[in-house]
């Protein structure tokens, strides 16, 4: 089968948010990222769209053959408003006055995120990411579950700010992706031409229909409506009751996306400590077969549909020699050989119903016997 594609991961946010903010520097997370990248390939992933973090140097190292890793489509620092989902300052940080020039989080210092307000700052952050090699731009369009100070129902960025960002991206031939959850936020984003919607778990069928009609993609991590989410160590305790309630209310989210013709792409939302993020990725594969009621649909989300989405980066796409996510003449030679049929048994590509009760230590998937990336063999256990 084709090598798999993860449409939403954070390769460089590879520890819990607290340690990243308070205890680590760019060397720590860069070293961790080498391990993360190797494990992506060993799990059969040939391409990853990185949706926030300083992954440009890692992408260069992979392309030069210095690091084993998947093709990376880096977004650079995610762009957030003050008080938005990407504002990771602690309460103890400076910031009681807007005039405090030293008010920066470690996330900003290391290039994981940018906090901006107003059109000039939004344009500058977008153009900086494009200058550094972003293949697409990632913004925070609404609140989130793992952030401490922005309620999940909030709408973030004004229309002027969003349209300025999408216009700057379009000037470079690429598109904007947005973290978002609600109808109000998604429709504002659509008004400005945002193309991919990350998460989006609480939108109505009417909004789904608009996404489909306007050629957008949904890139949800479906574990966000799993009953196991409350056990995620990154989840602030005070948000757990709300998340549990929303998971029950929107249990048919995946089925409704398909019913309304929305194209869906696989997303692990890989973030945090290895033991948690890698278990979450494998759980996501298994859980998706339940929420979409189809192994075939999930395999499409992992391969061909994701390849279509990634190609929207147009001239900013660093891999234009062939298609991704398919096996056909002229496509990139990204292949995995699996001992079993994932149409019948999703466990053969790592899918599982275990998340935090899965073994903590990562182990290779013993049914993935062969991994080829762009014609080069990285795993061969056929002998």
mmCIF file of N, CA, C and O in Angstrom, residues 10-17 19-20 24-37 50 52-54 58 107 110 112 234 270-278:
data_model
loop_
_atom_site.group_PDB
_atom_site.id
_atom_site.type_symbol
_atom_site.label_atom_id
_atom_site.label_comp_id
_atom_site.label_asym_id
_atom_site.label_seq_id
_atom_site.Cartn_x
_atom_site.Cartn_y
_atom_site.Cartn_z
ATOM 1 N N UNK A 10 2.900 17.754 15.213
ATOM 2 C CA UNK A 10 3.825 18.767 15.726
ATOM 3 C C UNK A 10 5.120 18.051 16.103
ATOM 4 O O UNK A 10 5.325 17.697 17.272
ATOM 5 N N UNK A 11 5.956 17.833 15.120
ATOM 6 C CA UNK A 11 7.155 17.030 15.332
ATOM 7 C C UNK A 11 8.094 17.681 16.346
ATOM 8 O O UNK A 11 8.803 16.999 17.087
ATOM 9 N N UNK A 12 8.079 19.018 16.396
ATOM 10 C CA UNK A 12 9.000 19.732 17.280
ATOM 11 C C UNK A 12 8.401 20.038 18.653
ATOM 12 O O UNK A 12 9.108 20.526 19.531
ATOM 13 N N UNK A 13 7.131 19.769 18.862
ATOM 14 C CA UNK A 13 6.557 19.930 20.209
ATOM 15 C C UNK A 13 6.495 18.538 20.818
ATOM 16 O O UNK A 13 5.447 17.901 20.892
ATOM 17 N N UNK A 14 7.647 18.062 21.241
ATOM 18 C CA UNK A 14 7.796 16.654 21.573
ATOM 19 C C UNK A 14 8.040 16.413 23.056
ATOM 20 O O UNK A 14 8.720 15.482 23.453
ATOM 21 N N UNK A 15 7.467 17.281 23.858
ATOM 22 C CA UNK A 15 7.377 17.063 25.305
ATOM 23 C C UNK A 15 6.102 17.768 25.758
ATOM 24 O O UNK A 15 5.475 18.486 24.978
ATOM 25 N N UNK A 16 5.724 17.571 27.006
ATOM 26 C CA UNK A 16 4.534 18.239 27.506
ATOM 27 C C UNK A 16 4.735 19.746 27.496
ATOM 28 O O UNK A 16 5.862 20.251 27.570
ATOM 29 N N UNK A 17 3.630 20.488 27.457
ATOM 30 C CA UNK A 17 3.709 21.929 27.281
ATOM 31 C C UNK A 17 4.472 22.605 28.413
ATOM 32 O O UNK A 17 5.218 23.560 28.184
ATOM 33 N N UNK A 19 7.080 21.489 30.425
ATOM 34 C CA UNK A 19 8.526 21.424 30.220
ATOM 35 C C UNK A 19 9.013 22.221 29.008
ATOM 36 O O UNK A 19 10.074 22.850 29.062
ATOM 37 N N UNK A 20 8.259 22.187 27.897
ATOM 38 C CA UNK A 20 8.672 22.966 26.723
ATOM 39 C C UNK A 20 8.725 24.442 27.075
ATOM 40 O O UNK A 20 9.664 25.159 26.685
ATOM 41 N N UNK A 24 13.045 23.508 28.582
ATOM 42 C CA UNK A 24 13.767 23.015 27.418
ATOM 43 C C UNK A 24 14.245 24.158 26.531
ATOM 44 O O UNK A 24 13.734 25.280 26.602
ATOM 45 N N UNK A 25 15.230 23.846 25.688
ATOM 46 C CA UNK A 25 15.622 24.811 24.662
ATOM 47 C C UNK A 25 15.585 24.122 23.306
ATOM 48 O O UNK A 25 15.196 22.956 23.188
ATOM 49 N N UNK A 26 16.012 24.823 22.271
ATOM 50 C CA UNK A 26 15.868 24.315 20.912
ATOM 51 C C UNK A 26 16.696 23.044 20.692
ATOM 52 O O UNK A 26 16.322 22.178 19.894
ATOM 53 N N UNK A 27 17.805 22.894 21.428
ATOM 54 C CA UNK A 27 18.610 21.679 21.294
ATOM 55 C C UNK A 27 17.854 20.463 21.813
ATOM 56 O O UNK A 27 17.856 19.397 21.190
ATOM 57 N N UNK A 28 17.184 20.614 22.947
ATOM 58 C CA UNK A 28 16.407 19.503 23.508
ATOM 59 C C UNK A 28 15.350 19.023 22.520
ATOM 60 O O UNK A 28 15.246 17.826 22.243
ATOM 61 N N UNK A 29 14.557 19.954 22.009
ATOM 62 C CA UNK A 29 13.452 19.519 21.158
ATOM 63 C C UNK A 29 13.960 19.057 19.791
ATOM 64 O O UNK A 29 13.335 18.209 19.154
ATOM 65 N N UNK A 30 15.104 19.582 19.347
ATOM 66 C CA UNK A 30 15.658 19.133 18.074
ATOM 67 C C UNK A 30 16.158 17.695 18.168
ATOM 68 O O UNK A 30 15.948 16.884 17.260
ATOM 69 N N UNK A 31 16.825 17.380 19.265
ATOM 70 C CA UNK A 31 17.280 16.000 19.460
ATOM 71 C C UNK A 31 16.089 15.062 19.536
ATOM 72 O O UNK A 31 16.073 13.999 18.912
ATOM 73 N N UNK A 32 15.065 15.450 20.300
ATOM 74 C CA UNK A 32 13.868 14.622 20.379
ATOM 75 C C UNK A 32 13.243 14.412 19.011
ATOM 76 O O UNK A 32 12.733 13.329 18.692
ATOM 77 N N UNK A 33 13.267 15.454 18.180
ATOM 78 C CA UNK A 33 12.620 15.391 16.867
ATOM 79 C C UNK A 33 13.266 14.353 15.960
ATOM 80 O O UNK A 33 12.602 13.795 15.080
ATOM 81 N N UNK A 34 14.553 14.097 16.142
ATOM 82 C CA UNK A 34 15.216 13.052 15.353
ATOM 83 C C UNK A 34 14.593 11.691 15.661
ATOM 84 O O UNK A 34 14.301 10.889 14.759
ATOM 85 N N UNK A 35 14.352 11.427 16.936
ATOM 86 C CA UNK A 35 13.732 10.169 17.336
ATOM 87 C C UNK A 35 12.294 10.100 16.821
ATOM 88 O O UNK A 35 11.851 9.072 16.293
ATOM 89 N N UNK A 36 11.559 11.196 16.981
ATOM 90 C CA UNK A 36 10.176 11.255 16.502
ATOM 91 C C UNK A 36 10.119 10.934 15.011
ATOM 92 O O UNK A 36 9.277 10.154 14.548
ATOM 93 N N UNK A 37 11.024 11.536 14.235
ATOM 94 C CA UNK A 37 11.018 11.352 12.783
ATOM 95 C C UNK A 37 11.303 9.918 12.388
ATOM 96 O O UNK A 37 10.653 9.354 11.497
ATOM 97 N N UNK A 50 3.524 19.296 9.129
ATOM 98 C CA UNK A 50 3.804 19.796 10.468
ATOM 99 C C UNK A 50 3.030 21.098 10.667
ATOM 100 O O UNK A 50 3.236 22.070 9.947
ATOM 101 N N UNK A 52 2.839 23.374 13.184
ATOM 102 C CA UNK A 52 3.275 24.364 14.151
ATOM 103 C C UNK A 52 4.537 23.950 14.844
ATOM 104 O O UNK A 52 4.557 22.979 15.593
ATOM 105 N N UNK A 53 5.616 24.711 14.596
ATOM 106 C CA UNK A 53 6.893 24.426 15.225
ATOM 107 C C UNK A 53 8.042 24.755 14.298
ATOM 108 O O UNK A 53 7.864 24.892 13.081
ATOM 109 N N UNK A 54 9.254 24.871 14.851
ATOM 110 C CA UNK A 54 10.431 25.248 14.068
ATOM 111 C C UNK A 54 11.035 24.044 13.345
ATOM 112 O O UNK A 54 12.151 23.612 13.632
ATOM 113 N N UNK A 58 14.909 20.684 10.467
ATOM 114 C CA UNK A 58 14.703 19.240 10.437
ATOM 115 C C UNK A 58 14.352 18.784 9.028
ATOM 116 O O UNK A 58 14.871 17.764 8.549
ATOM 117 N N UNK A 107 7.638 29.312 23.841
ATOM 118 C CA UNK A 107 7.091 28.884 22.558
ATOM 119 C C UNK A 107 7.441 29.880 21.466
ATOM 120 O O UNK A 107 7.764 29.492 20.342
ATOM 121 N N UNK A 110 11.430 30.043 20.697
ATOM 122 C CA UNK A 110 11.956 28.918 19.929
ATOM 123 C C UNK A 110 11.308 28.777 18.559
ATOM 124 O O UNK A 110 11.628 27.858 17.815
ATOM 125 N N UNK A 112 8.055 28.162 17.949
ATOM 126 C CA UNK A 112 6.917 27.249 17.919
ATOM 127 C C UNK A 112 5.650 28.007 17.553
ATOM 128 O O UNK A 112 4.802 27.515 16.803
ATOM 129 N N UNK A 234 -2.316 15.997 28.943
ATOM 130 C CA UNK A 234 -2.202 17.401 28.552
ATOM 131 C C UNK A 234 -3.488 18.181 28.792
ATOM 132 O O UNK A 234 -3.505 19.403 28.648
ATOM 133 N N UNK A 270 -0.033 14.727 16.628
ATOM 134 C CA UNK A 270 1.134 14.280 17.398
ATOM 135 C C UNK A 270 1.712 15.466 18.158
ATOM 136 O O UNK A 270 2.171 16.443 17.576
ATOM 137 N N UNK A 271 1.675 15.383 19.478
ATOM 138 C CA UNK A 271 2.203 16.453 20.314
ATOM 139 C C UNK A 271 2.455 15.878 21.701
ATOM 140 O O UNK A 271 1.724 15.003 22.170
ATOM 141 N N UNK A 272 3.511 16.341 22.346
ATOM 142 C CA UNK A 272 3.788 15.922 23.709
ATOM 143 C C UNK A 272 4.810 14.806 23.805
ATOM 144 O O UNK A 272 5.517 14.497 22.847
ATOM 145 N N UNK A 273 4.896 14.200 24.970
ATOM 146 C CA UNK A 273 5.891 13.161 25.226
ATOM 147 C C UNK A 273 5.718 11.982 24.277
ATOM 148 O O UNK A 273 4.603 11.644 23.883
ATOM 149 N N UNK A 274 6.825 11.340 23.946
ATOM 150 C CA UNK A 274 6.798 10.205 23.013
ATOM 151 C C UNK A 274 5.734 9.188 23.402
ATOM 152 O O UNK A 274 4.925 8.761 22.581
ATOM 153 N N UNK A 275 5.765 8.785 24.661
ATOM 154 C CA UNK A 275 4.893 7.691 25.099
ATOM 155 C C UNK A 275 3.423 8.029 24.887
ATOM 156 O O UNK A 275 2.624 7.158 24.542
ATOM 157 N N UNK A 276 3.078 9.296 25.073
ATOM 158 C CA UNK A 276 1.687 9.701 24.898
ATOM 159 C C UNK A 276 1.353 9.908 23.417
ATOM 160 O O UNK A 276 0.319 9.441 22.938
ATOM 161 N N UNK A 277 2.211 10.611 22.695
ATOM 162 C CA UNK A 277 1.909 10.968 21.307
ATOM 163 C C UNK A 277 1.893 9.754 20.395
ATOM 164 O O UNK A 277 1.046 9.648 19.494
ATOM 165 N N UNK A 278 2.811 8.825 20.600
ATOM 166 C CA UNK A 278 2.862 7.647 19.727
ATOM 167 C C UNK A 278 1.714 6.683 20.023
ATOM 168 O O UNK A 278 1.157 6.073 19.103
#
